[in-house]
Steps between C-alpha positions, in 0.01 A plus 500: 500500500631340183671161494839666543426556868489128566874543543457627853490196726548489875509159665197397294413133443398372156349151476553237235457123491753414230695255716403250767792599724453818698759766424530830683706774337626760745726798450786556745693816422746441784584137419860470385662206681380139492410523869276803436315324217446190714380703799254696287358179357456360851322817616235440235439137594150375581437282806495128412474565126773427247536790257751620242625856545684697232695780668583775248742791508414692184777757536769230504318274250509213748234240579512191721231234548450313829283215619384628837330325791402637841415295808539534874625279776499493879835591656573453872774644722689198643609715795159651561345219707341585833310281750123528461437413868336170410809292442539605137663782310396808305716571198540819295374424145399715203423484128769585243451529125706270281565632150662330203586663168660283234619669181344373175649538152324740264422409141638705210146615425455631855836679488420662166158616621654644814768686303234660279294596802802641687594715202148640485486567875841669506416721202171594661653582838767712332232709331279523807786605728550806282135611513282676755154615396428858604138592579442875485261687728241545225473120465497425874648710785607219735558125514256489795221596259536147360417362844199727538330414171568187292411686180797731560726201457341436160578860402868449584518168314323655200767771491768231524342312209528812285879500536733303272792381712586158371677354204260257331779255413588461870135463593441240230809305597393489863145391421613223264743363760245522779224331301741223400606424856148490647398254226795278586496499879235379737323675785660837542755767431582767752743789462535865583509793259508870586171669580414811301589805708288817478610832650264789577538876533479481883803263493288198594546170314279211393598151380291282269543138387343270241175349629330287234434456129132501401328301223547787254877488539507823702743509793396664827721650768437568868663740743672330791675777691491875558774700674477866604785750475570460874509120488144402598430170327159352418480131409216463247518118506315506834125542556577792731827648372535747787672476837351632826736798517732705279760769547391754239776752578627655180208385285384750238147641520413333168607158630319555830175595331520195273586277797196627693276421204651151487433451874136595451465261206597214733271611784789646701529839672759709682387695807512875444626464144490808278532522124662843533810413703727199542511370861827503689640166612306175530133454415272218620270333249158374618294236317146632462367236260296333777527753784235735640739701716458877511837534328368303201172691483684830518857439385602865461 
């Protein structure tokens, strides 16, 4: 993919060593009140390490910085004492986390950088929310074909690369703002942007996100989720993206055939499965990658 696709980020950490103080930059789309900003900063605290957390709401153009520290202390129930039978007492005690988040003033430079970045993110999300990439049957019949063969994913991305969806001025603005902020801040920036959604002729869907930028300046994407027309979801971020059972009622024959191929690619089989008809109800998936059971030697 060309550099333009570096716009698709999903909770991805970029490192820099520009400052000695650690800063973490985290998006919170639901943060509106002061209490919500503070709570979100606390949730991202690190045990016994002082860090600075910038909590960002791009949509509302709001950013707050906090100095955050997390510790824990022993708390005992004063009414929970019982005799231990040896003249002493047993008391109910447990560990509780103690969290502090003190707001820190932002510099004008930080505020200006954030405003530029927020404008780029909001423009990008506005454009992405209006787009869904349609993959026709002649390109690839089903989203499950991506699971079955990694090269099929490259075919879909190649088709996506051939499309011209984005306004270069918006893309340039976003990239300039993003590059400026990662040069200014310290260890990381983390925020969410929409994944690219692909729809297929069998009504299945696939979602892809930005993965990495190589040394030639080419951006790469990876598929993270596939959903069938009847709601079966496959999580491609896992080594084995499949569950042990699925209700395949209502699945099209095209989706079923592609799903079977995907099962086989991962060393999985379904007892009595046929490529000619879709089973009724729930199927059970068996892992045959290391099994010598008769079912695995003769799956059909």
